[in-house]
Amino acid sequence: MSQKIKRLGILTGGGDCPGLNAVIRAVAKTALYRYEIEVVGIMDGYGGVIENRSMILEDHHVSGILHRGGTILGTTNRDNPFRYPVGEKNGQTVWGDVSDKAIANLEKMGVDVLVAVGGDGSLFIGNELYKKGVPVVGIPKTIDNDLSATDVTFGFDTALNTATDAIDKLHTTAESHHRVMILEVMGRDAGWIALHSGTAGGADVILIPEINFSYEAICKKISERQQKGKKFSIMVVAEGAKLPGGEQIYQEERKDNPHLSKLGGVGNVIGDEIQRRCGVETRVTVLGHLQRGGTPTPFDRILGTRFGVKAAELAMNGEFGQMTCLCSGEIQSVPLSDAVKEQKLIQADSELVRAAKSVGVSFGD
Ligand code: F6P
């Protein structure tokens, strides 16, 4: 691929999150006006690369999108050029490596550098393409906030606001009916949304995948509250929380392709058990994709803008194989290979967990 950048390509991959359009706008405006190069938007993540679907992005495409959730480019969390369905044999999908075709398509699109906006899966693919010679710059996104190389990902703040708002609403009805109200939130194997929203919303119990819980500890907390005259309790449960036996609950488990497995339903399992053991009427709300939609918060718009500008700069300076990150408040970059090395999980003795415990939150441990 040419090292003289005349055209920059951008794609959004994996699950969407609020703030993606702020990133697309920032990358495109910086490329169009500061560097005076062309921008091509690739449709539906790596799906568009494999199937050669793209469009030239002009000013009117990226104007008026800053406040909009979702992504104007579309996205998918299925299409991996290194493991793509290429046929069927004996009723089984046959997977193949179509990365050479993907690279050839990027060349057909005239893409001299690719900005890949995604979570761990999309950034991993971006890094694999980089290793095969494609100039790639990554931007981290996910509501889960589980990427280790950045202090925070954009999308998390908006999801946190949505979850906190839900807890506030559940609080009033829990109080009226003297019930235990459980809110199940997203986050995969990390409990960031649960920990932060539970702390912000004044939850009594927060269950996260990183801390093992017992039903006895939860019932003890609920009955202690009852003894103090507090007849209701609020619980926030991360979708990846592990039951006392270590089991996670899936809506759909894909043993053949684990990253496509869908967590969900643990709130109901725990709710039934709490009602049975503590004898308190319990209701469960699964917040689901509301956390991924809607208007991005100012924080996510600003972070998305800063990441987008930095990514365009990295691309134009020839700093490929890098990912933008927020480190101690500053926008910096790290090698993509470091960015995808490990998942960022909550430490059980971290300051926020200790602070939450100090104000009476139970983690069921
Ligand atoms: O990674 C973001 C996320 O929203 C997770 O929190 C959740 O487990 C998953 O994606 C849901 O994916 P899908 O939109 O494919 O159901």
Tab-separated table of C-alpha atoms and ligand atoms in Angstrom:
chain	number	residue	atom	x	y	z
A	1	MET	CA	0.000	0.000	0.000
A	2	SER	CA	1.102	3.545	-0.763
A	3	GLN	CA	2.672	5.426	2.147
A	4	LYS	CA	1.739	8.834	0.676
A	5	ILE	CA	-1.669	9.425	2.200
A	6	LYS	CA	-4.244	10.752	-0.247
A	7	ARG	CA	-7.257	8.915	1.053
A	8	LEU	CA	-8.135	7.800	4.558
A	9	GLY	CA	-10.644	5.015	5.203
A	10	ILE	CA	-12.704	4.729	8.361
A	11	LEU	CA	-14.871	1.896	9.674
A	12	THR	CA	-16.808	1.234	12.869
A	13	GLY	CA	-16.808	-2.402	14.035
A	14	GLY	CA	-18.375	-4.451	16.830
A	15	GLY	CA	-21.360	-3.390	18.939
A	16	ASP	CA	-22.288	0.258	18.454
A	17	CYS	CA	-22.063	2.824	21.229
A	18	PRO	CA	-22.918	6.476	21.710
A	19	GLY	CA	-20.131	8.742	20.450
A	20	LEU	CA	-19.224	6.852	17.259
A	21	ASN	CA	-20.602	9.628	15.088
A	22	ALA	CA	-18.551	12.201	17.006
A	23	VAL	CA	-15.444	10.156	16.115
A	24	ILE	CA	-16.389	9.802	12.435
A	25	ARG	CA	-17.055	13.542	12.241
A	26	ALA	CA	-13.749	14.441	13.918
A	27	VAL	CA	-11.672	12.095	11.738
A	28	ALA	CA	-13.403	13.257	8.545
A	29	LYS	CA	-13.312	16.993	9.286
A	30	THR	CA	-9.655	16.860	10.313
A	31	ALA	CA	-8.756	14.877	7.195
A	32	LEU	CA	-10.843	17.035	4.838
A	33	TYR	CA	-9.925	20.488	6.128
A	34	ARG	CA	-6.639	20.270	8.002
A	35	TYR	CA	-4.925	17.740	5.749
A	36	GLU	CA	-7.007	18.252	2.595
A	37	ILE	CA	-7.250	14.558	1.766
A	38	GLU	CA	-10.214	12.374	0.818
A	39	VAL	CA	-12.148	10.238	3.256
A	40	VAL	CA	-13.874	6.981	2.470
A	41	GLY	CA	-16.419	5.552	4.881
A	42	ILE	CA	-16.545	1.751	4.901
A	43	MET	CA	-19.993	0.318	5.537
A	44	ASP	CA	-20.807	-2.159	8.311
A	45	GLY	CA	-17.346	-2.643	9.773
A	46	TYR	CA	-15.148	-5.367	8.331
A	47	GLY	CA	-18.221	-6.653	6.468
A	48	GLY	CA	-17.818	-3.678	4.124
A	49	VAL	CA	-14.120	-4.411	3.684
A	50	ILE	CA	-14.759	-8.055	2.791
A	51	GLU	CA	-17.650	-7.171	0.446
A	52	ASN	CA	-16.131	-3.947	-0.918
A	53	ARG	CA	-18.859	-1.586	0.251
A	54	SER	CA	-17.891	2.016	0.907
A	55	MET	CA	-18.754	5.627	0.133
A	56	ILE	CA	-16.823	8.857	-0.167
A	57	LEU	CA	-17.530	11.004	2.899
A	58	GLU	CA	-18.016	14.678	2.261
A	59	ASP	CA	-18.767	17.521	4.604
A	60	HIS	CA	-22.529	17.134	4.361
A	61	HIS	CA	-22.294	13.473	5.414
A	62	VAL	CA	-20.566	14.341	8.675
A	63	SER	CA	-22.383	17.567	9.526
A	64	GLY	CA	-25.156	17.498	12.107
A	65	ILE	CA	-24.211	14.057	13.474
A	66	LEU	CA	-22.303	14.989	16.644
A	67	HIS	CA	-25.290	14.542	18.926
A	68	ARG	CA	-26.613	11.405	17.246
A	69	GLY	CA	-26.181	7.931	18.756
A	70	GLY	CA	-25.315	4.904	16.602
A	71	THR	CA	-22.998	5.103	13.609
A	72	ILE	CA	-23.781	6.553	10.196
A	73	LEU	CA	-21.493	3.871	8.707
A	74	GLY	CA	-23.295	0.888	10.228
A	75	THR	CA	-21.489	-1.855	12.099
A	76	THR	CA	-21.459	-5.579	12.734
A	77	ASN	CA	-19.817	-7.802	15.307
A	78	ARG	CA	-19.809	-10.830	13.040
A	79	ASP	CA	-17.501	-10.275	10.066
A	80	ASN	CA	-13.912	-11.245	10.812
A	81	PRO	CA	-11.754	-11.470	7.649
A	82	PHE	CA	-9.499	-14.010	9.381
A	83	ARG	CA	-12.427	-16.302	10.230
A	84	TYR	CA	-15.182	-15.811	7.748
A	85	PRO	CA	-17.916	-18.265	6.728
A	86	VAL	CA	-16.922	-19.549	3.297
A	87	GLY	CA	-19.358	-22.431	2.913
A	88	GLU	CA	-21.045	-25.358	4.570
A	89	LYS	CA	-20.057	-29.004	4.931
A	90	ASN	CA	-22.260	-31.683	6.504
A	91	GLY	CA	-24.506	-28.986	7.950
A	92	GLN	CA	-21.504	-27.233	9.564
A	93	THR	CA	-20.180	-23.788	8.654
A	94	VAL	CA	-16.770	-23.854	7.017
A	95	TRP	CA	-14.576	-20.952	8.138
A	96	GLY	CA	-11.833	-19.482	6.001
A	97	ASP	CA	-9.257	-16.685	5.930
A	98	VAL	CA	-10.388	-13.982	3.476
A	99	SER	CA	-7.943	-11.337	4.698
A	100	ASP	CA	-6.125	-11.151	1.328
A	101	LYS	CA	-9.447	-10.336	-0.340
A	102	ALA	CA	-10.121	-7.706	2.354
A	103	ILE	CA	-6.715	-6.113	1.743
A	104	ALA	CA	-7.286	-6.160	-2.026
A	105	ASN	CA	-10.636	-4.414	-1.467
A	106	LEU	CA	-9.002	-1.700	0.647
A	107	GLU	CA	-6.656	-1.107	-2.287
A	108	LYS	CA	-9.621	-0.976	-4.686
A	109	MET	CA	-11.206	1.654	-2.451
A	110	GLY	CA	-7.949	3.620	-2.643
A	111	VAL	CA	-7.537	3.514	1.132
A	112	ASP	CA	-3.969	4.530	2.072
A	113	VAL	CA	-4.586	4.292	5.803
A	114	LEU	CA	-7.420	2.659	7.698
A	115	VAL	CA	-8.863	4.093	10.918
A	116	ALA	CA	-10.597	1.227	12.719
A	117	VAL	CA	-12.956	2.233	15.513
A	118	GLY	CA	-13.856	-0.743	17.668
A	119	GLY	CA	-13.694	-2.790	20.816
A	120	ASP	CA	-11.256	-5.620	21.536
A	121	GLY	CA	-12.465	-7.810	18.635
A	122	SER	CA	-12.288	-5.101	15.963
A	123	LEU	CA	-8.966	-3.783	17.250
A	124	PHE	CA	-7.547	-7.310	17.263
A	125	ILE	CA	-8.537	-7.656	13.593
A	126	GLY	CA	-7.067	-4.200	12.914
A	127	ASN	CA	-3.797	-5.350	14.458
A	128	GLU	CA	-3.766	-8.560	12.400
A	129	LEU	CA	-4.287	-6.497	9.220
A	130	TYR	CA	-1.490	-4.171	10.343
A	131	LYS	CA	0.796	-7.193	10.772
A	132	LYS	CA	-0.015	-8.084	7.156
A	133	GLY	CA	1.144	-4.638	6.008
A	134	VAL	CA	-2.034	-2.541	6.119
A	135	PRO	CA	-1.443	0.915	7.641
A	136	VAL	CA	-3.968	0.887	10.508
A	137	VAL	CA	-4.749	3.294	13.338
A	138	GLY	CA	-7.175	2.192	16.052
A	139	ILE	CA	-9.675	4.057	18.214
A	140	PRO	CA	-11.105	2.263	21.286
A	141	LYS	CA	-14.863	2.197	21.783
A	142	THR	CA	-17.204	0.181	23.959
A	143	ILE	CA	-19.796	0.829	26.617
A	144	ASP	CA	-18.117	-1.969	28.622
A	145	ASN	CA	-14.977	0.123	29.357
A	146	ASP	CA	-12.946	-3.088	29.402
A	147	LEU	CA	-9.932	-2.113	27.278
A	148	SER	CA	-6.762	-2.039	29.360
A	149	ALA	CA	-4.735	0.480	27.360
A	150	THR	CA	-7.026	3.458	27.947
A	151	ASP	CA	-8.368	4.997	31.154
A	152	VAL	CA	-11.817	5.050	29.627
A	153	THR	CA	-13.547	4.254	26.344
A	154	PHE	CA	-16.180	6.547	24.842
A	155	GLY	CA	-19.716	5.199	25.155
A	156	PHE	CA	-19.199	4.145	28.757
A	157	ASP	CA	-20.267	7.498	30.189
A	158	THR	CA	-23.541	7.519	28.247
A	159	ALA	CA	-24.313	3.917	29.252
A	160	LEU	CA	-23.535	4.830	32.851
A	161	ASN	CA	-25.974	7.750	32.704
A	162	THR	CA	-28.695	5.522	31.272
A	163	ALA	CA	-28.136	2.870	33.950
A	164	THR	CA	-28.045	5.425	36.768
A	165	ASP	CA	-31.263	6.991	35.529
A	166	ALA	CA	-32.871	3.527	35.544
A	167	ILE	CA	-31.754	2.943	39.150
A	168	ASP	CA	-33.215	6.308	40.188
A	169	LYS	CA	-36.526	5.316	38.642
A	170	LEU	CA	-36.515	1.862	40.238
A	171	HIS	CA	-35.791	3.428	43.617
A	172	THR	CA	-39.120	5.189	43.900
A	173	THR	CA	-41.220	2.181	42.930
A	174	ALA	CA	-39.125	-0.161	45.114
A	175	GLU	CA	-39.801	2.109	48.070
A	176	SER	CA	-43.549	2.301	47.423
A	177	HIS	CA	-43.976	-1.472	47.145
A	178	HIS	CA	-41.357	-2.584	49.705
A	179	ARG	CA	-39.699	-4.725	47.088
A	180	VAL	CA	-36.241	-5.830	46.107
A	181	MET	CA	-35.573	-4.347	42.682
A	182	ILE	CA	-32.831	-5.871	40.554
A	183	LEU	CA	-31.354	-4.057	37.574
A	184	GLU	CA	-29.296	-6.205	35.193
A	185	VAL	CA	-26.793	-4.168	33.204
A	186	MET	CA	-24.404	-4.989	30.341
A	187	GLY	CA	-20.616	-5.164	30.436
A	188	ARG	CA	-19.695	-8.736	29.386
A	189	ASP	CA	-17.040	-10.118	31.752
A	190	ALA	CA	-16.325	-6.739	33.320
A	191	GLY	CA	-18.419	-5.037	35.975
A	192	TRP	CA	-17.653	-1.393	35.185
A	193	ILE	CA	-21.198	-0.321	34.303
A	194	ALA	CA	-22.594	-2.133	37.360
A	195	LEU	CA	-19.996	-0.766	39.777
A	196	HIS	CA	-20.237	2.831	38.591
A	197	SER	CA	-24.006	3.025	38.103
A	198	GLY	CA	-24.628	1.134	41.346
A	199	THR	CA	-22.413	3.546	43.250
A	200	ALA	CA	-23.949	6.598	41.552
A	201	GLY	CA	-27.493	5.291	42.057
A	202	GLY	CA	-27.045	4.313	45.704
A	203	ALA	CA	-27.545	0.566	45.180
A	204	ASP	CA	-27.523	-1.608	48.296
A	205	VAL	CA	-26.016	-4.626	46.539
A	206	ILE	CA	-23.761	-4.663	43.475
A	207	LEU	CA	-22.816	-7.974	41.890
A	208	ILE	CA	-19.938	-8.004	39.403
A	209	PRO	CA	-18.076	-10.821	37.630
A	210	GLU	CA	-14.835	-9.943	39.406
A	211	ILE	CA	-16.194	-10.595	42.942
A	212	ASN	CA	-17.773	-13.922	43.905
A	213	PHE	CA	-21.003	-13.610	45.840
A	214	SER	CA	-23.083	-15.842	48.103
A	215	TYR	CA	-26.870	-15.708	48.523
A	216	GLU	CA	-26.379	-15.742	52.294
A	217	ALA	CA	-24.439	-12.458	52.158
A	218	ILE	CA	-27.111	-10.813	49.986
A	219	CYS	CA	-29.981	-11.973	52.231
A	220	LYS	CA	-28.052	-10.771	55.284
A	221	LYS	CA	-27.788	-7.313	53.728
A	222	ILE	CA	-31.502	-7.241	52.852
A	223	SER	CA	-32.562	-8.342	56.318
A	224	GLU	CA	-30.200	-5.843	57.998
A	225	ARG	CA	-31.926	-3.112	56.016
A	226	GLN	CA	-35.339	-4.443	57.013
A	227	GLN	CA	-34.300	-4.393	60.668
A	228	LYS	CA	-33.456	-0.695	60.251
A	229	GLY	CA	-36.939	-0.094	58.829
A	230	LYS	CA	-35.773	0.035	55.220
A	231	LYS	CA	-38.246	-2.275	53.580
A	232	PHE	CA	-36.855	-2.119	50.066
A	233	SER	CA	-33.479	-2.842	48.500
A	234	ILE	CA	-31.874	-2.026	45.170
A	235	MET	CA	-29.501	-4.472	43.509
A	236	VAL	CA	-27.428	-3.881	40.389
A	237	VAL	CA	-26.237	-7.068	38.722
A	238	ALA	CA	-23.706	-7.166	35.897
A	239	GLU	CA	-24.771	-9.539	33.114
A	240	GLY	CA	-21.486	-11.432	33.554
A	241	ALA	CA	-21.863	-11.929	37.332
A	242	LYS	CA	-21.012	-15.507	38.280
A	243	LEU	CA	-23.450	-17.604	40.283
A	244	PRO	CA	-22.036	-19.167	43.477
A	245	GLY	CA	-21.044	-22.272	41.491
A	246	GLY	CA	-19.039	-20.072	39.065
A	247	GLU	CA	-21.608	-20.352	36.265
A	248	GLN	CA	-22.478	-17.437	33.973
A	249	ILE	CA	-25.928	-17.191	32.388
A	250	TYR	CA	-26.254	-16.895	28.615
A	251	GLN	CA	-29.198	-15.959	26.432
A	252	GLU	CA	-27.343	-17.852	23.731
A	253	GLU	CA	-24.122	-19.778	24.159
A	254	ARG	CA	-22.008	-20.378	21.047
A	255	LYS	CA	-19.438	-23.046	21.844
A	256	ASP	CA	-18.218	-22.985	18.180
A	257	ASN	CA	-17.608	-19.225	18.270
A	258	PRO	CA	-17.516	-18.083	21.925
A	259	HIS	CA	-17.197	-14.368	21.162
A	260	LEU	CA	-20.688	-14.532	19.621
A	261	SER	CA	-22.187	-15.940	22.842
A	262	LYS	CA	-24.718	-13.572	24.408
A	263	LEU	CA	-24.749	-13.134	28.163
A	264	GLY	CA	-28.058	-12.274	29.804
A	265	GLY	CA	-30.606	-13.548	32.288
A	266	VAL	CA	-28.554	-13.732	35.477
A	267	GLY	CA	-30.749	-11.052	37.094
A	268	ASN	CA	-33.805	-13.301	36.833
A	269	VAL	CA	-31.970	-16.326	38.219
A	270	ILE	CA	-30.744	-14.307	41.198
A	271	GLY	CA	-34.141	-12.614	41.622
A	272	ASP	CA	-35.964	-15.955	41.928
A	273	GLU	CA	-33.476	-17.187	44.490
A	274	ILE	CA	-33.613	-13.986	46.570
A	275	GLN	CA	-37.417	-14.072	46.634
A	276	ARG	CA	-37.350	-17.746	47.686
A	277	ARG	CA	-34.650	-17.364	50.327
A	278	CYS	CA	-35.484	-13.939	51.791
A	279	GLY	CA	-39.243	-14.038	51.305
A	280	VAL	CA	-39.245	-10.531	49.856
A	281	GLU	CA	-41.154	-9.700	46.715
A	282	THR	CA	-38.545	-9.205	44.000
A	283	ARG	CA	-38.729	-7.706	40.511
A	284	VAL	CA	-36.117	-7.751	37.798
A	285	THR	CA	-35.432	-5.233	35.021
A	286	VAL	CA	-33.010	-6.094	32.236
A	287	LEU	CA	-31.814	-2.776	30.824
A	288	GLY	CA	-30.427	-4.307	27.630
A	289	HIS	CA	-29.687	-2.285	24.530
A	290	LEU	CA	-31.074	0.951	25.953
A	291	GLN	CA	-27.528	1.262	27.302
A	292	ARG	CA	-26.118	1.333	23.807
A	293	GLY	CA	-28.546	3.788	22.280
A	294	GLY	CA	-29.488	7.421	22.582
A	295	THR	CA	-27.776	10.747	22.662
A	296	PRO	CA	-24.118	10.651	23.712
A	297	THR	CA	-23.225	12.638	26.826
A	298	PRO	CA	-20.996	15.723	26.449
A	299	PHE	CA	-18.126	13.638	27.899
A	300	ASP	CA	-18.480	10.997	25.168
A	301	ARG	CA	-18.814	13.613	22.427
A	302	ILE	CA	-15.660	15.368	23.605
A	303	LEU	CA	-13.663	12.146	24.083
A	304	GLY	CA	-14.840	10.903	20.667
A	305	THR	CA	-13.770	14.203	19.091
A	306	ARG	CA	-10.352	14.122	20.783
A	307	PHE	CA	-9.780	10.489	19.755
A	308	GLY	CA	-10.870	11.241	16.176
A	309	VAL	CA	-8.519	14.200	15.795
A	310	LYS	CA	-5.623	12.233	17.326
A	311	ALA	CA	-6.264	9.258	15.029
A	312	ALA	CA	-6.176	11.505	11.947
A	313	GLU	CA	-2.894	12.979	13.199
A	314	LEU	CA	-1.378	9.536	13.795
A	315	ALA	CA	-2.486	8.462	10.320
A	316	MET	CA	-0.984	11.514	8.636
A	317	ASN	CA	2.253	11.245	10.632
A	318	GLY	CA	2.673	7.659	9.492
A	319	GLU	CA	2.320	6.341	13.048
A	320	PHE	CA	0.574	3.128	12.070
A	321	GLY	CA	-0.193	0.194	14.339
A	322	GLN	CA	-1.116	2.638	17.103
A	323	MET	CA	-4.335	3.163	19.034
A	324	THR	CA	-5.482	6.419	20.596
A	325	CYS	CA	-5.947	6.346	24.353
A	326	LEU	CA	-6.707	8.544	27.323
A	327	CYS	CA	-3.932	8.256	29.884
A	328	SER	CA	-4.119	10.382	33.052
A	329	GLY	CA	-6.345	12.892	31.267
A	330	GLU	CA	-4.095	13.245	28.201
A	331	ILE	CA	-4.798	11.946	24.718
A	332	GLN	CA	-1.904	9.691	23.740
A	333	SER	CA	-1.313	6.550	21.716
A	334	VAL	CA	-0.199	2.990	22.434
A	335	PRO	CA	0.745	0.128	20.122
A	336	LEU	CA	-2.350	-1.748	18.964
A	337	SER	CA	-0.670	-4.967	20.074
A	338	ASP	CA	-0.580	-3.691	23.697
A	339	ALA	CA	-4.142	-2.460	23.423
A	340	VAL	CA	-5.566	-5.884	22.689
A	341	LYS	CA	-3.365	-7.858	25.099
A	342	GLU	CA	-5.592	-7.975	28.133
A	343	GLN	CA	-9.068	-7.093	29.281
A	344	LYS	CA	-9.406	-4.379	31.919
A	345	LEU	CA	-11.227	-5.856	34.889
A	346	ILE	CA	-12.112	-4.426	38.286
A	347	GLN	CA	-9.700	-5.198	41.100
A	348	ALA	CA	-11.642	-6.425	44.124
A	349	ASP	CA	-9.591	-4.151	46.404
A	350	SER	CA	-9.737	-1.070	44.151
A	351	GLU	CA	-10.459	2.346	45.595
A	352	LEU	CA	-14.012	2.563	44.198
A	353	VAL	CA	-14.961	-0.883	45.505
A	354	ARG	CA	-13.579	0.089	48.919
A	355	ALA	CA	-15.421	3.417	48.799
A	356	ALA	CA	-18.690	1.684	47.924
A	357	LYS	CA	-18.219	-0.821	50.747
A	358	SER	CA	-17.423	2.022	53.104
A	359	VAL	CA	-20.849	3.581	52.443
A	360	GLY	CA	-22.557	0.237	53.047
A	361	VAL	CA	-22.769	-1.381	49.616
A	362	SER	CA	-22.610	-5.175	49.691
A	363	PHE	CA	-20.834	-7.027	46.884
A	364	GLY	CA	-22.220	-10.270	48.214
A	365	ASP	CA	-18.736	-11.379	49.362
B	1	F6P	O1	-19.793	-5.137	24.162
B	1	F6P	C1	-20.914	-4.326	24.205
B	1	F6P	C2	-22.143	-5.132	24.557
B	1	F6P	O2	-23.239	-4.237	24.632
B	1	F6P	C3	-22.036	-5.969	25.820
B	1	F6P	O3	-22.145	-5.213	26.993
B	1	F6P	C4	-23.139	-6.981	25.598
B	1	F6P	O4	-22.875	-8.176	26.293
B	1	F6P	C5	-23.058	-7.218	24.111
B	1	F6P	O5	-22.426	-6.091	23.550
B	1	F6P	C6	-24.407	-7.416	23.459
B	1	F6P	O6	-24.177	-7.707	22.119
B	1	F6P	P1	-25.332	-7.788	21.025
B	1	F6P	O7	-25.681	-6.376	20.641
B	1	F6P	O8	-24.689	-8.526	19.918
B	1	F6P	O9	-26.488	-8.487	21.648
